[in-house]
PDB file of C-alpha atoms in Angstrom:
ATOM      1  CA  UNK U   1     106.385  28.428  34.421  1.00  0.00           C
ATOM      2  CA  UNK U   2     102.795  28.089  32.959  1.00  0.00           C
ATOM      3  CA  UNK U   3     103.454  24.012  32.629  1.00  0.00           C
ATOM      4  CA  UNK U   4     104.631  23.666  36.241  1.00  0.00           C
ATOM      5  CA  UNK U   5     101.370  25.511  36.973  1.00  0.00           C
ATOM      6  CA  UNK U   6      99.289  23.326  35.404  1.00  0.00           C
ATOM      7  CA  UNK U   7     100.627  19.898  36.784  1.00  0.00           C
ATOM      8  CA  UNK U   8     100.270  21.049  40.551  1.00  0.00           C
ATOM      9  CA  UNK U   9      96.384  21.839  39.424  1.00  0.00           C
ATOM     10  CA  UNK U  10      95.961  18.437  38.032  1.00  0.00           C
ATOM     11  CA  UNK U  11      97.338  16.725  40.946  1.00  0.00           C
ATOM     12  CA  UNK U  12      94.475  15.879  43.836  1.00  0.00           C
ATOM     13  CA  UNK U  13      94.533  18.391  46.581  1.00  0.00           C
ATOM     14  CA  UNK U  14      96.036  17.536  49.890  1.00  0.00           C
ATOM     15  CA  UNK U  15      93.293  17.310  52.752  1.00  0.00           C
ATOM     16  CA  UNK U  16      90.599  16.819  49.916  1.00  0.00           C
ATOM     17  CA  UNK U  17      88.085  14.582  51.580  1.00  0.00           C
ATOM     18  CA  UNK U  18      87.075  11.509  49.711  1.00  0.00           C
ATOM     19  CA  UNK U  19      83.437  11.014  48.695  1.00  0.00           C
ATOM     20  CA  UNK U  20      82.976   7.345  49.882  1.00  0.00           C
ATOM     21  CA  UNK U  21      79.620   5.573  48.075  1.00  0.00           C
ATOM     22  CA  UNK U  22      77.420   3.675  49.907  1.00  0.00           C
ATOM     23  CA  UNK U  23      76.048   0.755  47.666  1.00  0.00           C
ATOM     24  CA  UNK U  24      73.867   0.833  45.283  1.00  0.00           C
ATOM     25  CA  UNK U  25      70.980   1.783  46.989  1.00  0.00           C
ATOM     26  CA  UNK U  26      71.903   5.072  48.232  1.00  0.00           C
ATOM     27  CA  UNK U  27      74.544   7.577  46.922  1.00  0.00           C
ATOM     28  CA  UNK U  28      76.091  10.583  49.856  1.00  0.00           C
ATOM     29  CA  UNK U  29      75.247  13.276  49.197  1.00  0.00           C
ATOM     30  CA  UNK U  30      79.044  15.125  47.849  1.00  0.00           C
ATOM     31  CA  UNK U  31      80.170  17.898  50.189  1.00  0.00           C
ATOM     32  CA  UNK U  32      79.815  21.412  49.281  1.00  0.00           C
ATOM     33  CA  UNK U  33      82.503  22.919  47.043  1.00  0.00           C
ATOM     34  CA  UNK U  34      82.637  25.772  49.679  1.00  0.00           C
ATOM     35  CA  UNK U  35      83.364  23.562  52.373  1.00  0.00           C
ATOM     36  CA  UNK U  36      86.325  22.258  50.349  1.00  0.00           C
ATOM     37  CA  UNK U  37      87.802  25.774  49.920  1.00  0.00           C
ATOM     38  CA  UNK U  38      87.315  26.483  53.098  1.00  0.00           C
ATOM     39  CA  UNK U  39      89.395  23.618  54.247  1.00  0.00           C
ATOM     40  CA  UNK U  40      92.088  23.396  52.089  1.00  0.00           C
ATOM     41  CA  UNK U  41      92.259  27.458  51.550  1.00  0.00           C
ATOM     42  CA  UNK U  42      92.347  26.921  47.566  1.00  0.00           C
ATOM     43  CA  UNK U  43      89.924  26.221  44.624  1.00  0.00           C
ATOM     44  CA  UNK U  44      90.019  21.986  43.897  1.00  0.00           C
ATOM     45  CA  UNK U  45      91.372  21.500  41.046  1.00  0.00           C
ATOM     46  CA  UNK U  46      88.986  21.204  37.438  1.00  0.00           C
ATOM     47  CA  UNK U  47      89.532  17.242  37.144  1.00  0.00           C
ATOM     48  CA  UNK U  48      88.704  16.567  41.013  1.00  0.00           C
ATOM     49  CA  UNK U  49      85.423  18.230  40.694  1.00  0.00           C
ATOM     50  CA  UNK U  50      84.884  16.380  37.839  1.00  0.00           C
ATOM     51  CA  UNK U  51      85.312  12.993  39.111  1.00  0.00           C
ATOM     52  CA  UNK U  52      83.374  14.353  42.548  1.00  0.00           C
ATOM     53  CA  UNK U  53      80.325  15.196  40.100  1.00  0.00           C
ATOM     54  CA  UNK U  54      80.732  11.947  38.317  1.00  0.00           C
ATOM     55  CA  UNK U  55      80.163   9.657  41.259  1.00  0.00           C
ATOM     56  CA  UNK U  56      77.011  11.524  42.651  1.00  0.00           C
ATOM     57  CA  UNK U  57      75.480  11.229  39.618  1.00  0.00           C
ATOM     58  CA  UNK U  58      76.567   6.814  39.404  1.00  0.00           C
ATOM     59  CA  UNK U  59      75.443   6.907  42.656  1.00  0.00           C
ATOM     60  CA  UNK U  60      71.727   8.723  41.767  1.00  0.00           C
ATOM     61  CA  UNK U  61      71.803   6.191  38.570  1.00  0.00           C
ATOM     62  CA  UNK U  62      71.702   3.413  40.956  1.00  0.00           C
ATOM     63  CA  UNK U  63      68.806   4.083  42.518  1.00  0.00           C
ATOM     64  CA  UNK U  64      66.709   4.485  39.457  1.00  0.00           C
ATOM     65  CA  UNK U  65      68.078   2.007  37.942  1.00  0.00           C
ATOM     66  CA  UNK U  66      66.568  -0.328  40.706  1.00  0.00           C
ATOM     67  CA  UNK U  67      63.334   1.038  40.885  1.00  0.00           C
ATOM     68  CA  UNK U  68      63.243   0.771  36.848  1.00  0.00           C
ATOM     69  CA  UNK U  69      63.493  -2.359  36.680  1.00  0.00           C
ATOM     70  CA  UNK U  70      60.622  -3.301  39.021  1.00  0.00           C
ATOM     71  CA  UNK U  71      58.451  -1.272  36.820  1.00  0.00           C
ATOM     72  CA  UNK U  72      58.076  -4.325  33.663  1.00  0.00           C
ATOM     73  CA  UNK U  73      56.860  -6.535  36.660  1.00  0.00           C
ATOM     74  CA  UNK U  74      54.473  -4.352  38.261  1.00  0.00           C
ATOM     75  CA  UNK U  75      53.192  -3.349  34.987  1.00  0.00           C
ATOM     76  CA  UNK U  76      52.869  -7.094  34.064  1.00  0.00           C
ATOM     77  CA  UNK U  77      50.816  -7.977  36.971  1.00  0.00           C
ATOM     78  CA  UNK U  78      48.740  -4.847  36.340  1.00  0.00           C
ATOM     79  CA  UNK U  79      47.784  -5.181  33.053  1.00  0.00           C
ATOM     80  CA  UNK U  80      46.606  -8.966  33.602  1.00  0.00           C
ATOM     81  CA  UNK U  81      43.137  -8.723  33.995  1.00  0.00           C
ATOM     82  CA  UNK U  82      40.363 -11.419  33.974  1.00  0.00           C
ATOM     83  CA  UNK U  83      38.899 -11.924  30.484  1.00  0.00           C
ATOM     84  CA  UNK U  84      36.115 -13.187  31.854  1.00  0.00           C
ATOM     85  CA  UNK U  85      34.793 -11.229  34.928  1.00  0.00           C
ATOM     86  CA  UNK U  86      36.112  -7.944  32.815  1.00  0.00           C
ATOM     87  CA  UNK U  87      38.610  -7.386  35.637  1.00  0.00           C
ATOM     88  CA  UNK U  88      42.372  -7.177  36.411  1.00  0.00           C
ATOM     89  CA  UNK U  89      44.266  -8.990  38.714  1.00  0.00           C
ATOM     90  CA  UNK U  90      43.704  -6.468  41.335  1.00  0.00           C
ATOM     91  CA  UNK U  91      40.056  -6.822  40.920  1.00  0.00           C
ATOM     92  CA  UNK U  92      39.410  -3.403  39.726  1.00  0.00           C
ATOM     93  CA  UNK U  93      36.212  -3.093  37.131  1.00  0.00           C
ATOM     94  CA  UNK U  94      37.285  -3.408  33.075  1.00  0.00           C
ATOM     95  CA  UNK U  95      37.461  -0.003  31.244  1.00  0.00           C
ATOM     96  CA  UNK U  96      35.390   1.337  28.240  1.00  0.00           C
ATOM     97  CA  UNK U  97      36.496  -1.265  25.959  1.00  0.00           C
ATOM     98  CA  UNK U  98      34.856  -4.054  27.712  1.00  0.00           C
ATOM     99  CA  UNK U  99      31.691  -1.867  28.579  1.00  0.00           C
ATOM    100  CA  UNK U 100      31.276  -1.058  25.259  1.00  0.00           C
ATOM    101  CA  UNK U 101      32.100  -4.795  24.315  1.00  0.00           C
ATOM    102  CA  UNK U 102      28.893  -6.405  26.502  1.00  0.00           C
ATOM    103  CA  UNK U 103      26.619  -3.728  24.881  1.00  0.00           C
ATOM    104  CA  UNK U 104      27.926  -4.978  21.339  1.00  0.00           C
ATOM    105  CA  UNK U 105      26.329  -8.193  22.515  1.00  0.00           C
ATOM    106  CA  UNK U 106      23.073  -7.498  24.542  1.00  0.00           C
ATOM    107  CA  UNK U 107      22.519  -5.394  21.223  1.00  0.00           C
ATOM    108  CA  UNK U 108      22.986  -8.415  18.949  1.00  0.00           C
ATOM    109  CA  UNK U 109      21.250 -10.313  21.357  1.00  0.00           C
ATOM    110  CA  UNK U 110      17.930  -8.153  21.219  1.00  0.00           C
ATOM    111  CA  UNK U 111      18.354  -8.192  17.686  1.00  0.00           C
ATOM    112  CA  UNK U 112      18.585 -11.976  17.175  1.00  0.00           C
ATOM    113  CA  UNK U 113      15.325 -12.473  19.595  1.00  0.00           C
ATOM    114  CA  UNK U 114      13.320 -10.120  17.455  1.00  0.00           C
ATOM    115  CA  UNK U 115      14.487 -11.375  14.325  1.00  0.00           C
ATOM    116  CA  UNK U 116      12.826 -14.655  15.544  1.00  0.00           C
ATOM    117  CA  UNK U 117       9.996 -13.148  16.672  1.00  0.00           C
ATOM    118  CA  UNK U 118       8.913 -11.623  13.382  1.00  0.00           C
ATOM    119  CA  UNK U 119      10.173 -15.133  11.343  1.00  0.00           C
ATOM    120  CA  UNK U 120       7.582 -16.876  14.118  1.00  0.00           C
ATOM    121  CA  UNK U 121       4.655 -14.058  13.433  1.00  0.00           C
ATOM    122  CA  UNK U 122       5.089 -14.938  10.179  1.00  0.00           C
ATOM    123  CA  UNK U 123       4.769 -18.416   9.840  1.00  0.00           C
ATOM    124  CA  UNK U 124       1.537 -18.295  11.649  1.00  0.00           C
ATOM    125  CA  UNK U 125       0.554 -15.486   9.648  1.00  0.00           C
ATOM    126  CA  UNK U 126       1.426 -18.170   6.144  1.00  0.00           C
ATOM    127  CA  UNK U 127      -0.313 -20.610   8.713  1.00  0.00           C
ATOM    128  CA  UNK U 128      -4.198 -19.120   9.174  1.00  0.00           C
ATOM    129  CA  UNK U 129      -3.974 -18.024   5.732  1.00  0.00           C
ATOM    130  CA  UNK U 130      -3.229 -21.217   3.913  1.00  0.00           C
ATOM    131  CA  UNK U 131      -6.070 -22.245   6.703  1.00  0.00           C
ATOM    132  CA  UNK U 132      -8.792 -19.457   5.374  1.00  0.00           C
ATOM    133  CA  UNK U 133      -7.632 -20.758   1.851  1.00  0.00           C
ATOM    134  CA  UNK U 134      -8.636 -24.573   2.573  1.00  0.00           C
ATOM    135  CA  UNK U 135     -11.550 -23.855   4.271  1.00  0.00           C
ATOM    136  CA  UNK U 136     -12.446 -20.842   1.335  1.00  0.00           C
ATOM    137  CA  UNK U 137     -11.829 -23.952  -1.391  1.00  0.00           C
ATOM    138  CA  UNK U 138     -14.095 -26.615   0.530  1.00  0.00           C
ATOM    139  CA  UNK U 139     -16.872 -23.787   0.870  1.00  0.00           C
ATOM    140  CA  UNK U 140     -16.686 -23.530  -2.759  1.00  0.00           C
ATOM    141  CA  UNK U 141     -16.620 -27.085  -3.697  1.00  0.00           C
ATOM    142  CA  UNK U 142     -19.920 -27.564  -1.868  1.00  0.00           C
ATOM    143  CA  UNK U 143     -21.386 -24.644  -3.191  1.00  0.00           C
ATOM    144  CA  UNK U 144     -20.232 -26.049  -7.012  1.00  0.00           C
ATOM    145  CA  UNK U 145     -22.094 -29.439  -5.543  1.00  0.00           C
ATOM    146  CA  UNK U 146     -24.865 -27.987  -4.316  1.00  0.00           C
ATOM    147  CA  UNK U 147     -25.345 -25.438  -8.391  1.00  0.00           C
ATOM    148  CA  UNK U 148     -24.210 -28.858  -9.596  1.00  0.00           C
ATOM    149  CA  UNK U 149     -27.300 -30.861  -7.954  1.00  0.00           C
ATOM    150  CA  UNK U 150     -29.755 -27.886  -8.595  1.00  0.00           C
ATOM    151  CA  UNK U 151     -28.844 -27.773 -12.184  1.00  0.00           C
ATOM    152  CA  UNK U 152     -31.557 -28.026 -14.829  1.00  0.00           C
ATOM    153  CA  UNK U 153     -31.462 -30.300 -17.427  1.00  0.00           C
ATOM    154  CA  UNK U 154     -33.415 -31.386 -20.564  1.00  0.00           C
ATOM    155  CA  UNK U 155     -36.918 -33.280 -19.756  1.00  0.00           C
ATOM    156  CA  UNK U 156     -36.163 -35.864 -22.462  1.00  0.00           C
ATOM    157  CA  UNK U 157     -33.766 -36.826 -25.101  1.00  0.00           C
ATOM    158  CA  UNK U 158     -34.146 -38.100 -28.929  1.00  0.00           C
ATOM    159  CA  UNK U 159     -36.690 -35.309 -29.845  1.00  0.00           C
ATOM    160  CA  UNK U 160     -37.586 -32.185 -31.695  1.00  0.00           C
ATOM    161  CA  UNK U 161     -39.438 -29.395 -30.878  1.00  0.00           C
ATOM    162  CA  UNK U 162     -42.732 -28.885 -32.856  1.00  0.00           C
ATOM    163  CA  UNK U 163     -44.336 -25.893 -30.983  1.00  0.00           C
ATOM    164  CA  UNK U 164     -43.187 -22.898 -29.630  1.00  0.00           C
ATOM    165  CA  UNK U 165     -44.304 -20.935 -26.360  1.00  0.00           C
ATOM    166  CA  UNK U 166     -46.784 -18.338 -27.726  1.00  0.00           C
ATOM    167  CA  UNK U 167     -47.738 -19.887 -30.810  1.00  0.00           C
ATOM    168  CA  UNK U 168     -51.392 -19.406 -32.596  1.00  0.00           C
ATOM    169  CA  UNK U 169     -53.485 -22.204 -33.864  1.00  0.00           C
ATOM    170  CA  UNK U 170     -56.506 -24.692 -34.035  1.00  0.00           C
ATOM    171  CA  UNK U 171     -54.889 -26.689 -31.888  1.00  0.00           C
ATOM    172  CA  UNK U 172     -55.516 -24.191 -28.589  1.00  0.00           C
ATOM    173  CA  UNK U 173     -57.952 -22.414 -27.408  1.00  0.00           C
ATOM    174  CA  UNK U 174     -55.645 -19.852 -27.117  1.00  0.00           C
ATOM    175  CA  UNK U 175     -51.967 -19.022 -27.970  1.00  0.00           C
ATOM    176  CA  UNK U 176     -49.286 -22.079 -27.159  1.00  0.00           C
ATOM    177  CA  UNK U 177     -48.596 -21.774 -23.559  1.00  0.00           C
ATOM    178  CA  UNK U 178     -45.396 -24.416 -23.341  1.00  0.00           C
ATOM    179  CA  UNK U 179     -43.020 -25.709 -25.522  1.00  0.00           C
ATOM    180  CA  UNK U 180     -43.365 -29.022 -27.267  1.00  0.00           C
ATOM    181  CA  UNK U 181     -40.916 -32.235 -27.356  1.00  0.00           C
ATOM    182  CA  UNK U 182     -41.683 -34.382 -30.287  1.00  0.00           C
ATOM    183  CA  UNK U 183     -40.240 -37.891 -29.415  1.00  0.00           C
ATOM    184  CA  UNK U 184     -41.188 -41.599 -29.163  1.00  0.00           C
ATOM    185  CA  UNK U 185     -44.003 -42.902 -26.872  1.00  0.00           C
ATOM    186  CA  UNK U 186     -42.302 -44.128 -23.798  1.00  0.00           C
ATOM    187  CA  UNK U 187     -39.282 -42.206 -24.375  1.00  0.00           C
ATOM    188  CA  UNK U 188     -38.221 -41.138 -20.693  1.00  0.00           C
ATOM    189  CA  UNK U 189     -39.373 -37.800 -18.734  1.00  0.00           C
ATOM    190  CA  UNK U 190     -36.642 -36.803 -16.376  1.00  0.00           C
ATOM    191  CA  UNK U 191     -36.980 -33.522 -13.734  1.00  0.00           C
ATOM    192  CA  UNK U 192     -35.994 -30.153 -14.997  1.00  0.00           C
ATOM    193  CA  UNK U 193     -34.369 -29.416 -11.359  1.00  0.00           C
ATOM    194  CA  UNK U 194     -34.559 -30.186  -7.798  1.00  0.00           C
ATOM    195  CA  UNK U 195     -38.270 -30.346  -6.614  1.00  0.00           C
ATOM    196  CA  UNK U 196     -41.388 -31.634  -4.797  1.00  0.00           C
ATOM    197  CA  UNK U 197     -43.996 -33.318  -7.060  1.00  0.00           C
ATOM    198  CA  UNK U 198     -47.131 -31.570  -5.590  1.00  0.00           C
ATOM    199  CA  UNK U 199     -50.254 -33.062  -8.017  1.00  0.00           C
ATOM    200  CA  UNK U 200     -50.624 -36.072 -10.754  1.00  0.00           C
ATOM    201  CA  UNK U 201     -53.170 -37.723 -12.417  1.00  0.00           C
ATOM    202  CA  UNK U 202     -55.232 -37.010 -15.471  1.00  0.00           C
ATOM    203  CA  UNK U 203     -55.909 -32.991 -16.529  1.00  0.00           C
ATOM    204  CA  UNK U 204     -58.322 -32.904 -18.797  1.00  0.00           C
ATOM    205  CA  UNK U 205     -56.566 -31.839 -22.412  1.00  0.00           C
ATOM    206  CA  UNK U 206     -53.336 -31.744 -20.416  1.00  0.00           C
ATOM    207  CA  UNK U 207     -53.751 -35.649 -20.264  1.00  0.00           C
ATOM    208  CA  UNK U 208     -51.661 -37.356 -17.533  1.00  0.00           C
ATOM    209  CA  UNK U 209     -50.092 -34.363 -15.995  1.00  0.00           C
ATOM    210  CA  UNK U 210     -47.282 -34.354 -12.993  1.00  0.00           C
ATOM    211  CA  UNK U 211     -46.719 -30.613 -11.401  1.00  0.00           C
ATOM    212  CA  UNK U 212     -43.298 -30.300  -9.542  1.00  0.00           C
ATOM    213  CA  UNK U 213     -42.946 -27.674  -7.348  1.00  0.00           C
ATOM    214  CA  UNK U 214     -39.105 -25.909  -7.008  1.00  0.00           C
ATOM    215  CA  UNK U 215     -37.677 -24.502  -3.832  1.00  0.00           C
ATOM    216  CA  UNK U 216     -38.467 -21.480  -5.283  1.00  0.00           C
ATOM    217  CA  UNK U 217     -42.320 -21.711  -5.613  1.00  0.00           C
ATOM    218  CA  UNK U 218     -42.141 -22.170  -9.605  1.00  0.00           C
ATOM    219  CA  UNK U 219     -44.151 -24.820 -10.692  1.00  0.00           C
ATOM    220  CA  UNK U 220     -43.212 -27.197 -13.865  1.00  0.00           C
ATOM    221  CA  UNK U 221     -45.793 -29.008 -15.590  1.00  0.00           C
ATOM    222  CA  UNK U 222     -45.348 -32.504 -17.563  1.00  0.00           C
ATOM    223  CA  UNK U 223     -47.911 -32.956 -19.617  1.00  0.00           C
ATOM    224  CA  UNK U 224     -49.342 -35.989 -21.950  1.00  0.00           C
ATOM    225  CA  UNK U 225     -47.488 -38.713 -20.111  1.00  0.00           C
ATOM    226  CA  UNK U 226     -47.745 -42.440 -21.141  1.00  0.00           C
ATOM    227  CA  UNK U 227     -47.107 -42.617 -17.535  1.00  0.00           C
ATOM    228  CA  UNK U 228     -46.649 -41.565 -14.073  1.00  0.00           C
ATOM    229  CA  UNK U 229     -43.827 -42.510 -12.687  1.00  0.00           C
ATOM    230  CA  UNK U 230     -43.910 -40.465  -9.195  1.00  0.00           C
ATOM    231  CA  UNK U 231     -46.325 -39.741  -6.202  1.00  0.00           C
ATOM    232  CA  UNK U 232     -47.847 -36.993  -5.019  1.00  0.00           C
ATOM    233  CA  UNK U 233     -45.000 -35.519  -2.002  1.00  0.00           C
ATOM    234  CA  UNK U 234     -42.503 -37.349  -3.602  1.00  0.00           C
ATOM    235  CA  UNK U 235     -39.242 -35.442  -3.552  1.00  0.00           C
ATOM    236  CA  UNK U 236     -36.964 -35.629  -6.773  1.00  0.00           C
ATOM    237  CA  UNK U 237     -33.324 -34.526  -8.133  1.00  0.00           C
ATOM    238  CA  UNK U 238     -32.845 -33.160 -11.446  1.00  0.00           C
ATOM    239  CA  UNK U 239     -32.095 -35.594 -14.114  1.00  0.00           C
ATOM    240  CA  UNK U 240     -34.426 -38.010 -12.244  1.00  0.00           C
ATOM    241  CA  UNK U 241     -37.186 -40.097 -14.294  1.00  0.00           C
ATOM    242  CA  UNK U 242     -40.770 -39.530 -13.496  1.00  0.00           C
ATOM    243  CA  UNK U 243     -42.747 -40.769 -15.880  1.00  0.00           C
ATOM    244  CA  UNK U 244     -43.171 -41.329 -19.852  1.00  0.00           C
ATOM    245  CA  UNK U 245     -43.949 -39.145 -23.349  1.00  0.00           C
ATOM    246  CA  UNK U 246     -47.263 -40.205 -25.044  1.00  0.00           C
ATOM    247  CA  UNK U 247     -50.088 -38.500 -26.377  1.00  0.00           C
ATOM    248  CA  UNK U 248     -52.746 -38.462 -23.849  1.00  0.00           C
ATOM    249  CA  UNK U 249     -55.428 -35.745 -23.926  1.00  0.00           C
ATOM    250  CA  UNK U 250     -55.386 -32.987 -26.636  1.00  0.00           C
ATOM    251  CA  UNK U 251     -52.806 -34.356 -28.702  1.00  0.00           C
ATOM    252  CA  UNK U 252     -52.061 -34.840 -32.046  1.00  0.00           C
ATOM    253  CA  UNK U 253     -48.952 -37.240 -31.500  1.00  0.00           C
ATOM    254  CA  UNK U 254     -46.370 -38.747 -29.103  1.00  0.00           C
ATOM    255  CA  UNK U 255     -44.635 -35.358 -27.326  1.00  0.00           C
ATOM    256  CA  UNK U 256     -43.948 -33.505 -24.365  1.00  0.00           C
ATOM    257  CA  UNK U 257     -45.700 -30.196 -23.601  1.00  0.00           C
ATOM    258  CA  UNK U 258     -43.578 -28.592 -20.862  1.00  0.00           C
ATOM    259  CA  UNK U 259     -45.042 -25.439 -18.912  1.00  0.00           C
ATOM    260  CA  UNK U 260     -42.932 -23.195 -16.636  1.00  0.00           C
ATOM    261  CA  UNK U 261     -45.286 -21.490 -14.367  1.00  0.00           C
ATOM    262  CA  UNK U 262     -43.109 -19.017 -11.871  1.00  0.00           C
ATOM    263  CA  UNK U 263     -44.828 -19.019  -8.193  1.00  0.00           C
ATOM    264  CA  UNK U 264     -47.433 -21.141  -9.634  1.00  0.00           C
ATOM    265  CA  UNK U 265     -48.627 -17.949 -11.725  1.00  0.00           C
ATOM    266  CA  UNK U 266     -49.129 -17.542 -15.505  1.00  0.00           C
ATOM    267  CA  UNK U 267     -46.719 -19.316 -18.092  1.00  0.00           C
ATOM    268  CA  UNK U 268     -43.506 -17.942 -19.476  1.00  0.00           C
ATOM    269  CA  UNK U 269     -41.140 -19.217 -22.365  1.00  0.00           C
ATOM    270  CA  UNK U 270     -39.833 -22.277 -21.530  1.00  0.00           C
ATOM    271  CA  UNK U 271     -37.190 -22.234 -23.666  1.00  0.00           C
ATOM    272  CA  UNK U 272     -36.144 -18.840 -22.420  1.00  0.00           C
ATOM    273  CA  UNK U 273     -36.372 -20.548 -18.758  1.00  0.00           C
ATOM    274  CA  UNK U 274     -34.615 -23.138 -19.714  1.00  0.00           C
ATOM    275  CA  UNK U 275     -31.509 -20.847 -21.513  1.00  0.00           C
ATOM    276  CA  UNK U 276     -31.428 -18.701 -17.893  1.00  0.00           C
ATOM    277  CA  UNK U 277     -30.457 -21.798 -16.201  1.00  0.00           C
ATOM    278  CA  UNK U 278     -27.511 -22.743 -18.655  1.00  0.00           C
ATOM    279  CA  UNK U 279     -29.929 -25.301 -20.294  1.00  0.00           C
ATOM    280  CA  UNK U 280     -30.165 -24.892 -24.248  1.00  0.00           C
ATOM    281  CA  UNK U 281     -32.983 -27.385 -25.900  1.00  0.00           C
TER     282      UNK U 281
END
């Protein structure tokens, strides 16, 4: 009894409408499983409702199984965007990534531009100050040329002193007031330093006597000259020759007595004058 039951369930139901599909697009809706009763008086059977079920839902699957596979291509055409303009093919604006890309390089650029802006300060910087440097070294040259030229020297060469500034004696009517070079007559007399020769001629016991004048108002006397050798306004250079040793006036022999007479005042120590000026005799 119970298997003869079970084969008339299995077996489709007479009057059971069929569920017809309509392509792929669009599945029917199946019909209601109370509709069914209601026509054929009885429950379907378990297997018809399964095989009911099974073709709504193929049917469904159809449909998104079309739209699904549009979906690579729209998303391909999407996602191409201009590399370029920093749009996609729709034209709609890039997104963060490319915003924050052009920032990246306006930032580098800004930093590039004031990288050569501080190389370029400095090169003129190295520029003036190699400048100030030349023009700091000429300055100094000339001012070496111009100590150089102003430079005292020795009145004469080949000698020896004999007499010292402030000496006592027979010789003076008071103490030695210059300092004696013993040397041949007509050994040469050369300027101490730079200077105008402001007297010559014959002084009494000086003998033949030239006064130079410095820049400075010191006077320098040459005393018992041979010779004169220079002019009164006559402008000289140290080391220059202006005149002779001998031993004219109060003299005892051939020398040079040299006075150094600052602002044309009273005598000082030659040799002391000299030493000042880098000058040892």
């Amino acid at each position: 009894m119970g298997s003869h039951r079970a084969e008339r369930r299995s077996r489709p139901t007479p009057g059971a409408a069929r569920i017809p599909v309509q392509g792929r697009r669009r599945a029917q809706k199946p019909a209601p499983l109370s509709r069914l009763f209601r026509r054929t008086g009885h429950l379907p059977a378990i297997p018809t409702m399964v095989g009911v079920t099974a073709l709504a839902l193929a049917g469904v699957g159809a449909v998104t199984v079309d739209n699904a596979a549009a979906s690579p291509e729209v998303a391909r055409l999407s996602s191409a965007g201009g590399p370029l303009t920093g749009t996609d093919a729709a034209g709609f604006v890039a997104g963060p990534r490319a915003r924050a890309i052009s920032r990246d390089s306006e930032r580098q650029a800004l930093q590039q531009a004031a990288a050569a802006k501080l190389q370029a300060a400095a090169e003129q910087n190295a520029a003036e100050r190699n400048a100030a440097l030349k023009s700091l070294g000429k300055a100094a040259e000339a001012r070496a040329g111009e100590i150089a030229k102003n430079q005292w020297v020795l009145p004469t060469s080949g000698y020896h002193l004999t007499a010292r500034f402030g000496m006592a004696g027979g010789l003076w009517s008071s103490n030695h007031t210059g300092l004696d070079f013993a040397a041949p007559s007509g050994t040469p007399i050369v300027a101490v330093a730079n200077g105008v020769i402001t007297e010559t001629g014959s002084a009494g016991a000086y003998g033949n006597r030239t006064i130079e004048t410095l820049a400075d108002g010191t006077e320098i006397w040459y005393c018992h000259q041979t010779s004169i050798g220079v002019t009164t306004g006559q402008t000289v250079t140290s080391g220059q020759q202006i005149g002779t040793v001998g031993s004219t006036g109060n003299s005892t022999g051939s020398h040079l007595h040299l006075e150094v007479r600052p602002g044309g005042g009273d005598p000082v120590d030659p040799e002391q004058a000299l030493a000042f000026h880098g000058v040892t005799p």
